[in-house]
Coordinates of C-alpha atoms in Angstrom, one line a residue:
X1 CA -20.1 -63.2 -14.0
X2 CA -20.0 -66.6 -14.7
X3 CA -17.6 -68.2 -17.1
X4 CA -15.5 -64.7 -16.9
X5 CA -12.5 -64.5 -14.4
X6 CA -10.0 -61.3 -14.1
X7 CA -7.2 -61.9 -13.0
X8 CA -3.4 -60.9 -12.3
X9 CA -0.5 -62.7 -13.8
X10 CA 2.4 -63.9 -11.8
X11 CA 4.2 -60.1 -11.8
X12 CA 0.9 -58.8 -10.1
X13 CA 1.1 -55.8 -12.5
X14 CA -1.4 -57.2 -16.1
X15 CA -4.3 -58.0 -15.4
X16 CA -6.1 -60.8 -17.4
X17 CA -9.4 -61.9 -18.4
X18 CA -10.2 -65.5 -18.6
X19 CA -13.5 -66.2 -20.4
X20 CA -14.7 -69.9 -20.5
X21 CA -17.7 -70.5 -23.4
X22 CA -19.3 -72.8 -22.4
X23 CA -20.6 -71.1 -19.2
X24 CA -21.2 -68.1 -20.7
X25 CA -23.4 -69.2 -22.9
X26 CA -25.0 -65.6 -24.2
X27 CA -23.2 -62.8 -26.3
X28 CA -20.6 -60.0 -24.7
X29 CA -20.4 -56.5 -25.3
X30 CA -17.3 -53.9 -24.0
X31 CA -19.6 -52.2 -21.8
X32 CA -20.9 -55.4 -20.0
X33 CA -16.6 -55.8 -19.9
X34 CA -16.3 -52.3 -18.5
X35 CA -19.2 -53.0 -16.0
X36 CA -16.9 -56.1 -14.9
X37 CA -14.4 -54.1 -14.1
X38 CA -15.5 -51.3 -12.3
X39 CA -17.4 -53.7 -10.2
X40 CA -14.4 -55.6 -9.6
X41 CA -11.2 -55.2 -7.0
X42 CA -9.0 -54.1 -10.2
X43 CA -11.1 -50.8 -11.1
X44 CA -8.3 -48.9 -10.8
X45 CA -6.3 -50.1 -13.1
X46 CA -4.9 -48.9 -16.9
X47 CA -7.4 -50.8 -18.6
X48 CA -6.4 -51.6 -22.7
X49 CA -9.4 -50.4 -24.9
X50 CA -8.2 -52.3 -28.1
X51 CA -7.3 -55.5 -25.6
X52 CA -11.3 -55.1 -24.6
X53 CA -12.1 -55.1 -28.1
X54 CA -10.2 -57.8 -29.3
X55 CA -11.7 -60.1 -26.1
X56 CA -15.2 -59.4 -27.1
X57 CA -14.9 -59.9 -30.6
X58 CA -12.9 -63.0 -30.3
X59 CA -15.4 -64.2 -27.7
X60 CA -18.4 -64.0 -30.0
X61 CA -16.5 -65.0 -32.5
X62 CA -16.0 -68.5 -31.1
X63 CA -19.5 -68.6 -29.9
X64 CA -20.6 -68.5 -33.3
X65 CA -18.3 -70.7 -34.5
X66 CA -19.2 -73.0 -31.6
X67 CA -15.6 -73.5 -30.7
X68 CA -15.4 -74.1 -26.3
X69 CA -11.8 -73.3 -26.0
X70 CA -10.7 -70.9 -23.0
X71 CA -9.9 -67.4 -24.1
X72 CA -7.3 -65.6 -22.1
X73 CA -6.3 -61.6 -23.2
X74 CA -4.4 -59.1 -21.4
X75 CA -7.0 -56.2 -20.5
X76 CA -5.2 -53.7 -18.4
X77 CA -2.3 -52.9 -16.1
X78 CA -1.3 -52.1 -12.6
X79 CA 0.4 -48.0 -13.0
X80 CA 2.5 -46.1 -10.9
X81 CA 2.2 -42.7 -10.7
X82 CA 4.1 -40.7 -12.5
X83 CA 6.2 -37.6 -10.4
X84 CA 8.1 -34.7 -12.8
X85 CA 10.1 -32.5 -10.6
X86 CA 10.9 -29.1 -11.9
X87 CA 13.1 -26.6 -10.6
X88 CA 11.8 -23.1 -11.7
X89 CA 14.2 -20.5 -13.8
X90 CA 14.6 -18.6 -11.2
X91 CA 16.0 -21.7 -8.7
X92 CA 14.1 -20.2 -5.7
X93 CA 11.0 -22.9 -6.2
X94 CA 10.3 -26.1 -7.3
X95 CA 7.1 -28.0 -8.8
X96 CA 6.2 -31.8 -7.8
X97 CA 3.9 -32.2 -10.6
X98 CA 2.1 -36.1 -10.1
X99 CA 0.1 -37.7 -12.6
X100 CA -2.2 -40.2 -10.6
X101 CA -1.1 -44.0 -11.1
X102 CA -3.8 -47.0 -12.0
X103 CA -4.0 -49.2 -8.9
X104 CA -0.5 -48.7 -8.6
X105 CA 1.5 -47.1 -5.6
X106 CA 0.1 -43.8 -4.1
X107 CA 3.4 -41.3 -3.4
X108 CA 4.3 -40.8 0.0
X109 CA 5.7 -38.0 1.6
X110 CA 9.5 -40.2 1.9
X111 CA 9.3 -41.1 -1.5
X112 CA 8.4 -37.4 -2.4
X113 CA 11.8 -36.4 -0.2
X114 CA 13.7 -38.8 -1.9
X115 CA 12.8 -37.2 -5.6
X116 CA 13.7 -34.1 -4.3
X117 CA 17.0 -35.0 -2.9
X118 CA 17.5 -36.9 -6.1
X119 CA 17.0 -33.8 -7.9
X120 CA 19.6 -31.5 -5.8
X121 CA 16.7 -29.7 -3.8
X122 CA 18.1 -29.2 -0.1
X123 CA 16.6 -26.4 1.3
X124 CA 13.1 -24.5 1.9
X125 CA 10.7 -28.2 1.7
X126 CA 8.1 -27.7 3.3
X127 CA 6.9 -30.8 4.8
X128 CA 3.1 -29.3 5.4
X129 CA 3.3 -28.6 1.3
X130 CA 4.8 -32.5 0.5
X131 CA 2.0 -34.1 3.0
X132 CA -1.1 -32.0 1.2
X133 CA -0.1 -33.2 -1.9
X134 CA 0.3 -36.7 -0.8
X135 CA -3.5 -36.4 0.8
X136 CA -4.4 -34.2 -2.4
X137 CA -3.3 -37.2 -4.4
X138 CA -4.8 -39.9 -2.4
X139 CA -8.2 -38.3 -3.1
X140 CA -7.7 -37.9 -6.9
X141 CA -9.0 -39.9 -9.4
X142 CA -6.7 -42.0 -11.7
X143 CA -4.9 -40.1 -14.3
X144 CA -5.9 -36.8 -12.7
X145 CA -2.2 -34.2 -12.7
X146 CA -1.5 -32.7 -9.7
X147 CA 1.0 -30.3 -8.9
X148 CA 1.9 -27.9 -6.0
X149 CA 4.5 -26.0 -5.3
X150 CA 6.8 -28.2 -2.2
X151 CA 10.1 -26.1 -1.4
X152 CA 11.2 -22.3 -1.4
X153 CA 14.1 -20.4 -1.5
X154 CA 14.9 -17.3 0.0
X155 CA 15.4 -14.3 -2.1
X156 CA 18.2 -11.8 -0.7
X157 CA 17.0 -8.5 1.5
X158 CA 18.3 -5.5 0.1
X159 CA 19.5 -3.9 3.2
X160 CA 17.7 -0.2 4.2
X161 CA 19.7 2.7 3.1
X162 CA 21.3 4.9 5.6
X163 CA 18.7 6.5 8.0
X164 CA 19.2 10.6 9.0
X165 CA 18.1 10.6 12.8
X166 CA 17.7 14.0 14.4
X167 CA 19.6 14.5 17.4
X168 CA 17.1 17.8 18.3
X169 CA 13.3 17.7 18.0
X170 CA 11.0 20.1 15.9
X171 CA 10.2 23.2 18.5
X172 CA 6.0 21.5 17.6
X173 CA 7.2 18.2 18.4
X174 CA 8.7 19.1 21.7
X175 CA 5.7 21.1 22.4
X176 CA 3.0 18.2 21.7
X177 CA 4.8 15.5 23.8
X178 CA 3.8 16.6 27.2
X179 CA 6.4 16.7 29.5
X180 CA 6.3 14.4 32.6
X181 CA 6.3 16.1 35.7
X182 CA 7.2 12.8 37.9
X183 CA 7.0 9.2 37.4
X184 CA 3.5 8.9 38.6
X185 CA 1.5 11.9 36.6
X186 CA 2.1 13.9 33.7
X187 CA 1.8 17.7 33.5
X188 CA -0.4 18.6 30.7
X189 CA 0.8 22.6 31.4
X190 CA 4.7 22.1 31.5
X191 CA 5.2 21.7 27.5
X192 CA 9.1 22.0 27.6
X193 CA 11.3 24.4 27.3
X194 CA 11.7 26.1 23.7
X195 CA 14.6 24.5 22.2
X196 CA 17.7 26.6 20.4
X197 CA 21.0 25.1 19.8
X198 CA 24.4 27.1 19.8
X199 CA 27.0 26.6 17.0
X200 CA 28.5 23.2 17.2
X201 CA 25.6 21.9 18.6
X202 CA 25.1 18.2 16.9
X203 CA 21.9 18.1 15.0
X204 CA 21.8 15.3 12.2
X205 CA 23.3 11.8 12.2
X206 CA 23.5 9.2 9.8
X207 CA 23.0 6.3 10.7
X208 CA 25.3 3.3 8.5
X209 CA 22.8 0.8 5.9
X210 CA 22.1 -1.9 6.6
X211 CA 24.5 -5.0 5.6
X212 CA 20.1 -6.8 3.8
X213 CA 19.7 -10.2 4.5
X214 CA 21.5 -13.3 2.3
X215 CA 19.0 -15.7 0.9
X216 CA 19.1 -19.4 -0.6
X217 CA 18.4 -21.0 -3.5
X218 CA 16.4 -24.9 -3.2
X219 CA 19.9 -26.5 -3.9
X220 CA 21.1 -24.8 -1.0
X221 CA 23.6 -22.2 -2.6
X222 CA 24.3 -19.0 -0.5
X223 CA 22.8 -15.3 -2.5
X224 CA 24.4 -12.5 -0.8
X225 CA 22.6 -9.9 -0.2
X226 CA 23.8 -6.2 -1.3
X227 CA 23.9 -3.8 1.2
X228 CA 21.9 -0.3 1.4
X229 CA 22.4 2.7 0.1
X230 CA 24.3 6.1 1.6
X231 CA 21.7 8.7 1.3
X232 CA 23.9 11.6 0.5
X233 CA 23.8 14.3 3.7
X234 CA 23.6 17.3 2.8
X235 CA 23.7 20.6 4.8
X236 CA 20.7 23.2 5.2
X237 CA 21.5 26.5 5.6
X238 CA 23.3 27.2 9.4
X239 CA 24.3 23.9 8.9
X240 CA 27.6 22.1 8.5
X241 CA 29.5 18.7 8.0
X242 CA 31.6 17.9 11.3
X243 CA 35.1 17.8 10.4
X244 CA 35.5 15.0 12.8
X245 CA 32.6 12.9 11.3
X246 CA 31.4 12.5 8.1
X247 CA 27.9 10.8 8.7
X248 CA 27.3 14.5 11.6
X249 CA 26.0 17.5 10.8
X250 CA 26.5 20.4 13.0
X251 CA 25.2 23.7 14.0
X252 CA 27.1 26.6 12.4
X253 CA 25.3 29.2 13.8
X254 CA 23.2 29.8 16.9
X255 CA 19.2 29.4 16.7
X256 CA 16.1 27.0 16.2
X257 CA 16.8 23.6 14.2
X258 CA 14.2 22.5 12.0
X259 CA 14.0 18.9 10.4
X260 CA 11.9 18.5 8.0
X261 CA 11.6 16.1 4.2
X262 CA 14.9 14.8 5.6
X263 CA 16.7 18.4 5.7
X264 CA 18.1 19.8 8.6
X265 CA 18.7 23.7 8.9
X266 CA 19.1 26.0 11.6
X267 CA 16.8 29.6 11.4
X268 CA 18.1 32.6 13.1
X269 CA 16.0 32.8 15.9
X270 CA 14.8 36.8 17.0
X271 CA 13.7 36.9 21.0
X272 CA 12.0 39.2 22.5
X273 CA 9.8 39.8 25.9
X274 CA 6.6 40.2 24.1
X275 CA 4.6 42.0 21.2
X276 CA 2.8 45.3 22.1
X277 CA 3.1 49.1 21.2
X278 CA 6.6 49.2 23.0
X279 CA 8.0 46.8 20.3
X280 CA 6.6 47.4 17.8
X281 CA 5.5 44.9 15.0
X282 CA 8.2 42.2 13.9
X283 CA 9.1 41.3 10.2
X284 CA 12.1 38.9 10.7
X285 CA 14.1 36.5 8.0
X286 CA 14.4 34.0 10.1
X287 CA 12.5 32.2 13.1
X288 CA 10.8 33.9 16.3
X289 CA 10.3 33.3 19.8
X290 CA 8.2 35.7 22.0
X291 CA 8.6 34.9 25.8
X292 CA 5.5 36.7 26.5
X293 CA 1.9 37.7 25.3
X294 CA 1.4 39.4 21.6
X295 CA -1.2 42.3 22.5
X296 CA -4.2 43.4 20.6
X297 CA -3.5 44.8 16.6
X298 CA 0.2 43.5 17.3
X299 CA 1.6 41.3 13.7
X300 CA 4.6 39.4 13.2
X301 CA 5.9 37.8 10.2
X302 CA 8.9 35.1 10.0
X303 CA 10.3 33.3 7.3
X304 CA 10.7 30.1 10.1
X305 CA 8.9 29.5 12.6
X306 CA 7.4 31.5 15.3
X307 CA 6.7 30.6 18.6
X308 CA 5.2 32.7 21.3
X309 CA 5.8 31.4 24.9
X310 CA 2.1 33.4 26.1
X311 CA -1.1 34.6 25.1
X312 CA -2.4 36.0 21.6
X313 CA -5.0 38.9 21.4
X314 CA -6.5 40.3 18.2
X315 CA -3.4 39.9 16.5
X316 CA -2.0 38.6 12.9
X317 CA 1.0 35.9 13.1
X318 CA 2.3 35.0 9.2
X319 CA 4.9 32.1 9.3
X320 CA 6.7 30.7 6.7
X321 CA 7.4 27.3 9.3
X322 CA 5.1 26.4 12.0
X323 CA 3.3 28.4 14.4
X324 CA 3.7 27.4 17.8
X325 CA 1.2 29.4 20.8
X326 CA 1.7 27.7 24.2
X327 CA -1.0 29.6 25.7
X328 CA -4.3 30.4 24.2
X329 CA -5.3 32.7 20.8
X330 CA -7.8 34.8 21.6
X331 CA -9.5 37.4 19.0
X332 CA -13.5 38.9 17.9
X333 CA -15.3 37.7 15.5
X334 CA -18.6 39.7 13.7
X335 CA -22.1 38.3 13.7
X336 CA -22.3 37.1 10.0
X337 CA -18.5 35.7 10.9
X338 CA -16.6 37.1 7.7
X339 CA -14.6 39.6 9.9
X340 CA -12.0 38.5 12.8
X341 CA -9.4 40.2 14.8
X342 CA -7.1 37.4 15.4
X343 CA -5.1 35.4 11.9
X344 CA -2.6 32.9 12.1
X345 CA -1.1 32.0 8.6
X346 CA 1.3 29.4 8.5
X347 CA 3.0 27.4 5.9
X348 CA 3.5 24.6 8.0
X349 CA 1.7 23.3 11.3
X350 CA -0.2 25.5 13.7
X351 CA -0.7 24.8 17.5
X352 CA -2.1 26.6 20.2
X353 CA -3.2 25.8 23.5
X354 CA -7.2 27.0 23.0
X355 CA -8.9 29.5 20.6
X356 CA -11.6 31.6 20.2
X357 CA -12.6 33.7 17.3
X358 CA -9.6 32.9 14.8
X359 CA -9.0 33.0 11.3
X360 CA -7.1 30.3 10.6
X361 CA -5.2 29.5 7.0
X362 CA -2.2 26.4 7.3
X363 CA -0.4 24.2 4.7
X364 CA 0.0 21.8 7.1
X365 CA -2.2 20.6 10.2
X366 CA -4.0 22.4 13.1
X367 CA -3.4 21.2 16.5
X368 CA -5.6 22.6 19.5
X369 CA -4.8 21.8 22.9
X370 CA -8.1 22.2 24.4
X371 CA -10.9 24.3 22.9
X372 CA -11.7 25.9 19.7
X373 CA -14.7 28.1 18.9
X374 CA -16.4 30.6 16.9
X375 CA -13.5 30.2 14.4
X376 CA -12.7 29.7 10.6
X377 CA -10.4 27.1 9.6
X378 CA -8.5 26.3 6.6
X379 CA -5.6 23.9 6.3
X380 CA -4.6 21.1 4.1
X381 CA -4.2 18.6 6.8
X382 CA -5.4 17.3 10.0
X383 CA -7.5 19.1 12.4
X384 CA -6.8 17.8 15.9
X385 CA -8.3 19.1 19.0
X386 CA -7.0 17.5 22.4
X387 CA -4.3 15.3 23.1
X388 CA -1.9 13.7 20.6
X389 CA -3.3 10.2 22.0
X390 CA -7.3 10.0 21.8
X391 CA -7.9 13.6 21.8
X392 CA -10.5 14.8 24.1
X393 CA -11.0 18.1 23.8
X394 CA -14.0 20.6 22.6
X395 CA -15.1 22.1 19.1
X396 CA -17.7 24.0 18.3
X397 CA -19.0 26.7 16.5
X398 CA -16.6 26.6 13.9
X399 CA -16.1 26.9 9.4
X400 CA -13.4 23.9 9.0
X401 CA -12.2 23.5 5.1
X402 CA -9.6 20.7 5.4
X403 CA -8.0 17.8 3.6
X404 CA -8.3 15.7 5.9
X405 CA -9.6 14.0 9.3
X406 CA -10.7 15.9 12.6
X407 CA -10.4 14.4 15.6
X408 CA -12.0 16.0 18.8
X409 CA -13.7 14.7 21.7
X410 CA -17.1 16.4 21.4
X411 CA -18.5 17.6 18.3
X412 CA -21.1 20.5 18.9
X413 CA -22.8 21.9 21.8
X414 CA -25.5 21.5 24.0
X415 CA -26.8 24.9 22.3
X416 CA -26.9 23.1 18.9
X417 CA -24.5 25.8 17.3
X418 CA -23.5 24.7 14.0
X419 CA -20.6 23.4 13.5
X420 CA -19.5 23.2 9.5
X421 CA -16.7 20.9 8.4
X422 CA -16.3 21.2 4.4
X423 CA -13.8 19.2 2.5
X424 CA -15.4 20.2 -1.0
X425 CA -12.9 22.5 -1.9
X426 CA -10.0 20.2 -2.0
X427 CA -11.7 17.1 -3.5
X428 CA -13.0 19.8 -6.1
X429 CA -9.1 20.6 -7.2
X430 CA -8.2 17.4 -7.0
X431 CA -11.3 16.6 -10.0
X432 CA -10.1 19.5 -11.6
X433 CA -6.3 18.4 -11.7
X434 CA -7.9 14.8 -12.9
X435 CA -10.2 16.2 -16.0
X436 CA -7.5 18.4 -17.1
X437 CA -5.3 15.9 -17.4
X438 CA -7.6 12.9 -18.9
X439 CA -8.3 15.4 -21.5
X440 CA -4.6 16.4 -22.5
X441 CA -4.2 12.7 -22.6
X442 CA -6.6 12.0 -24.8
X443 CA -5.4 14.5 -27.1
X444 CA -2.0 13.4 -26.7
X445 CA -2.6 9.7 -27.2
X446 CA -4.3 10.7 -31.0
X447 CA -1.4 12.6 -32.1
X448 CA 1.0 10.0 -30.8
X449 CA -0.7 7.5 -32.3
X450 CA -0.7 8.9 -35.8
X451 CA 2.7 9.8 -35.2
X452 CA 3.8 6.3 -35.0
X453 CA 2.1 5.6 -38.2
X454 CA 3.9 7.7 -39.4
X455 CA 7.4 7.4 -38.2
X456 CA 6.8 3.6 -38.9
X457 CA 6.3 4.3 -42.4
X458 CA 9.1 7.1 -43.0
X459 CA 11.7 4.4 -41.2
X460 CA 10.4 1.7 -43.7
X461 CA 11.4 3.3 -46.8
X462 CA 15.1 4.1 -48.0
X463 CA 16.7 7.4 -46.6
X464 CA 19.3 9.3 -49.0
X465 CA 22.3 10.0 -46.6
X466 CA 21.3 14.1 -47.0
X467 CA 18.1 13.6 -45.6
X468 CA 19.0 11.2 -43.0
X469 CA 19.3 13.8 -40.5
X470 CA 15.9 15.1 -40.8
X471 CA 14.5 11.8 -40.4
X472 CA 16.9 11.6 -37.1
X473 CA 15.0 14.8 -35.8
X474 CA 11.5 13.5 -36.3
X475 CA 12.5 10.0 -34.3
X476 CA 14.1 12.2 -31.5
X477 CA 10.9 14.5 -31.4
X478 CA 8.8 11.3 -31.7
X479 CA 10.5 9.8 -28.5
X480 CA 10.4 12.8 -26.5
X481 CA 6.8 13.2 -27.4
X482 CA 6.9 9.2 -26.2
X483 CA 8.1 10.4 -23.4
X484 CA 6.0 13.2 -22.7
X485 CA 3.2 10.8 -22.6
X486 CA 4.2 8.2 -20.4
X487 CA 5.2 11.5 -18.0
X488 CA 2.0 12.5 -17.8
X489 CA 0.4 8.8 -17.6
X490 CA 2.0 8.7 -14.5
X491 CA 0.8 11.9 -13.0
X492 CA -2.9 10.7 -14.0
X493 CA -2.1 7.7 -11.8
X494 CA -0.6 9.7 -8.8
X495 CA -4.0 12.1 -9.2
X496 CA -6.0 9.4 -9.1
X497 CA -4.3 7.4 -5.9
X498 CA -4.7 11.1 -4.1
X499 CA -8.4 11.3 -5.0
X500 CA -8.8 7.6 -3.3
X501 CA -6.3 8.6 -0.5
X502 CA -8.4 12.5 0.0
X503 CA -11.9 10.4 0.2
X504 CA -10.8 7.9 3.0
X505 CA -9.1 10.9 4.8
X506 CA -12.7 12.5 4.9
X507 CA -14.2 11.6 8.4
X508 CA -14.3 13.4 11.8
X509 CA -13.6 10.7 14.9
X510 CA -15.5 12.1 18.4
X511 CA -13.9 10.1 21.3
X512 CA -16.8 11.4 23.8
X513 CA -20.1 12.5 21.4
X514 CA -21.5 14.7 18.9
X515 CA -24.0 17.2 19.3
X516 CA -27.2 18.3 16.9
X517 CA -26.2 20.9 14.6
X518 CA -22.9 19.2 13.3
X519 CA -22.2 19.1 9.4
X520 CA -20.3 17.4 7.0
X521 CA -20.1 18.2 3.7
X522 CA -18.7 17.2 0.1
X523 CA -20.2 19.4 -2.8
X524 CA -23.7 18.1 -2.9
X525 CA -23.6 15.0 -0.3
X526 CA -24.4 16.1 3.2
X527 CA -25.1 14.9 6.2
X528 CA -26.2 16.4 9.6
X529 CA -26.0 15.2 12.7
X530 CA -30.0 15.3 13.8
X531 CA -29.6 13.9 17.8
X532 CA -27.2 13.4 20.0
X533 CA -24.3 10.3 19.2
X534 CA -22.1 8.5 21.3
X535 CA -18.1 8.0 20.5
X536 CA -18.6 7.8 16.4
X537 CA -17.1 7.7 13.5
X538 CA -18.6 9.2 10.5
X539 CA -16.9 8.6 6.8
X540 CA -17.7 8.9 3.5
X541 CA -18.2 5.0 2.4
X542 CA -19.9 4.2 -1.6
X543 CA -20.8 8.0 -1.9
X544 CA -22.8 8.3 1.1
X545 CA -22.1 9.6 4.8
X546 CA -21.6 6.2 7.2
X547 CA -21.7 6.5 10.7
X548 CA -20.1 4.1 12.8
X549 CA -19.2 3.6 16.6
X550 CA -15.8 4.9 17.6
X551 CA -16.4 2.9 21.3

């Protein structure tokens, strides 16, 4: 504009304006000033308001005065910008927190470093963080704050407490890890050799914590770490602490280990050649292994496991452990399929080699080696059908009420036989756990709520010494009720993780296909399988059946 000059003085930091009258000639306002500016080299700077003020004011001033002298005023200033460093409470991060300057220097990544070094920060910069905050700043606009987060420490690693290894598998372990027959092929029939161990046998070891790992703060200080935990090892029963070793326990009688929710015992183990009218039925306190077939009306009941080295026919097998049937489980079922010949009821796992025509009731999971038909199965686990890795074998025909997955490789048959998978039944407990408890919540949450009215009141006022006691009481009752509460908060939230965790369990997995006739149900959603699928999926996903490929 002509007759108005900015400028910077000798320090190259204030910038002037230099406004001659006499080629102005017309009036000035601040915003034509402003407009100056901005459209000037120096429109980044800190400009003065008041200064801006005081130059227009003085300017028409003089014009009115008609006085031609040269006004000079100092209108802004060149700013640096302005870097806090803060080292958080906890001294495992630190803050660069930059205020953008006015035409002034832009922070660099070695002037960042050198602010940090200043500051006693040594370790965990990140120079990725310190060079986005210089380009974050370089982008800003002036006077904008910008902070980010440019070194971390490392907190210390608790180490892992002591780990119990078993030195002996599970009898169903051994059994579904197939045993290799040569280096080149696997024999899917050779399942291992039922295991028993003799007294002394090592069973249990455990294995030392580890030492965690040390961290750091930012100023570079050491934090040692604090070592694990020793889980305490305690004995099952036919078990004992090796006097030799304290982290071993050993056999102290002869029979089947069993390791299971980090306890090791050993059953007495009955043997015999087979179950059939010679024998006689079997009610033992311990575990059992038949090396042979169980014949037709034949029972046997165990407080362990049992596992029979043969064939099953139209017989009843109770286990308080697992139930182990290398060979097949074979049994007759009637035509409206409320009636069979064959039961296995187990506490734990059940596995057998193929079935047909079984009632089947397990706490745990159901493992079938091959085939399963015209069955009934209930269990509050897995249903598997085939190998332990991408199962492959055949179901059909069958009542399944489980808790979670099945996996088979084909679904069905080509006769269309209905096949009924239900997981109503558990979901339905699960609801009824939930309710029940919302609603003794509810009731509970009232009363300790006017309870702590209360309470707070009674502790307000002055106590005689003779009645102090009483009030003692009430706050102990009050607490326990307190107490009580949060309790039973906490079981609400454990019911409602296992109602999350039950409805992404629901979902059958078929590694080859899935036949017409297949049906999966949950009270009132249902879905049927109306043609013939490839590998699928199918899940329960927003309340409704999804069915997804599994190729």
């Amino acid at each position: 504009m002509l007759g108005v000059n900015l400028t910077l003085d000798d320090s190259d930091v204030y910038l002037n304006i230099t406004i001659n009258p006499q080629l102005v000639g017309a009036k000035l306002d601040v915003h034509t000033v402003y407009d100056l500016i901005a459209a000037s080299k120096f429109s980044q700077f800190f400009l003065l308001e008041e200064s801006i003020i005081d130059t227009v004011i003085a300017f028409n001033n003089a014009l009115q005065q008609n006085k031609m002298a040269v006004i000079t005023f100092r209108i802004g200033e060149r700013r640096n910008s302005e870097i806090q460093c803060e080292i958080l409470k906890d001294q495992l991060s630190v803050v660069l927190k930059v205020t953008c300057g006015y035409g002034g220097e832009l922070p660099s990544s070695a002037s960042l470093k050198n602010i940090l070094t200043k500051n006693g920060v040594k370790r965990g910069i990140s120079r990725k963080r310190i060079e986005d905050l210089v380009l974050k700043c370089a982008r800003a606009n002036t006077g904008e704050e910008i902070q980010s987060v440019v070194a971390i420490g490392l907190p210390p690693k608790t180490g892992k407490p002591s780990k119990l290894v078993p030195l002996v598998p599970n009898a169903l372990e051994r059994i579904l890890a197939p045993q290799s027959a040569s280096s080149a092929r696997v024999d899917m029939r050779n399942l291992g050799a039922i295991l028993s161990v003799k007294k002394g046998a090592e069973l249990l070891r455990r294995m030392a914590p580890t030492k965690g790992r040390d961290g750091y703060f930012v100023s570079g200080e050491i934090i040692k770490a604090s070592p694990g935990e020793w889980l305490k090892l305690k004995t099952g029963d036919g078990t004992v602490i090796s006097d030799h070793d304290e982290n071993l326990l050993i056999a102290d009688i002869s029979g089947m280990p069993k390791f299971k929710d980090q306890k090791m015992w050993v059953d007495d183990i009955f043997t015999c050649k087979g179950v059939n009218v010679g024998t006689g039925n079997i009610n033992y306190d311990g575990s059992v292994f038949v090396n042979g077939d169980v014949t037709e009306k034949m029972e046997i009941t165990a407080t362990g496991d049992i596992t029979i080295n043969g064939f099953v026919e139209s017989a009843t097998i109770r286990a308080g452990g697992d139930i182990i049937i290398t060979e097949g489980a074979m049994g007759k079922v009637n035509e409206n399929a409320t009636e069979y010949s064959t039961t296995l009821i187990s506490k734990g796992n059940i596995y057998a080699q193929h079935g047909q025509g079984l009632k089947i009731h397990s706490n745990g999971n159901v493992s079938i080696g091959r085939q399963i038909a015209h069955s009934k199965i209930t269990c509050k686990g897995k249903v598997t059908v085939g190998a332990t890795i991408k199962p492959n074998g055949n179901i059909f025909s069958c009542i399944i009420h489980c808790q979670d997955s099945v996996t088979a490789g084909t679904f069905g048959a080509v006769s269309g036989s209905n096949l009924n998978i239900d997981y109503s039944e558990g979901f339905n407990n699960l609801l009824e756990r939930k309710d029940t408890l919302v609603e003794l919540l509810k009731q509970l949450r009232q009363n300790n709520g006017r309870h702590l009215e209360r309470m707070s009141l009674i502790n307000s006022k002055f106590i005689p010494k003779d009645m102090q006691y009483r009030v003692d009481e009430a706050n102990q009752l009050f607490e326990s009720e307190t107490q009580l509460l949060q309790w039973l908060e906490s079981k609400l939230t454990e019911v409602s993780n296992a109602k999350d965790k039950y409805q992404n369990n629901m979902q059958i997995i078929a590694n080859k296909r899935i036949y017409p006739g297949v049906i999966l149900k949950l009270n009132n959603r249902t879905w049927r399988a109306d043609k013939e699928l490839d590998p699928s999926l199918v899940l329960l996903q927003g309340h409704q059946w999804r069915v997804k490929s599994a190729s």
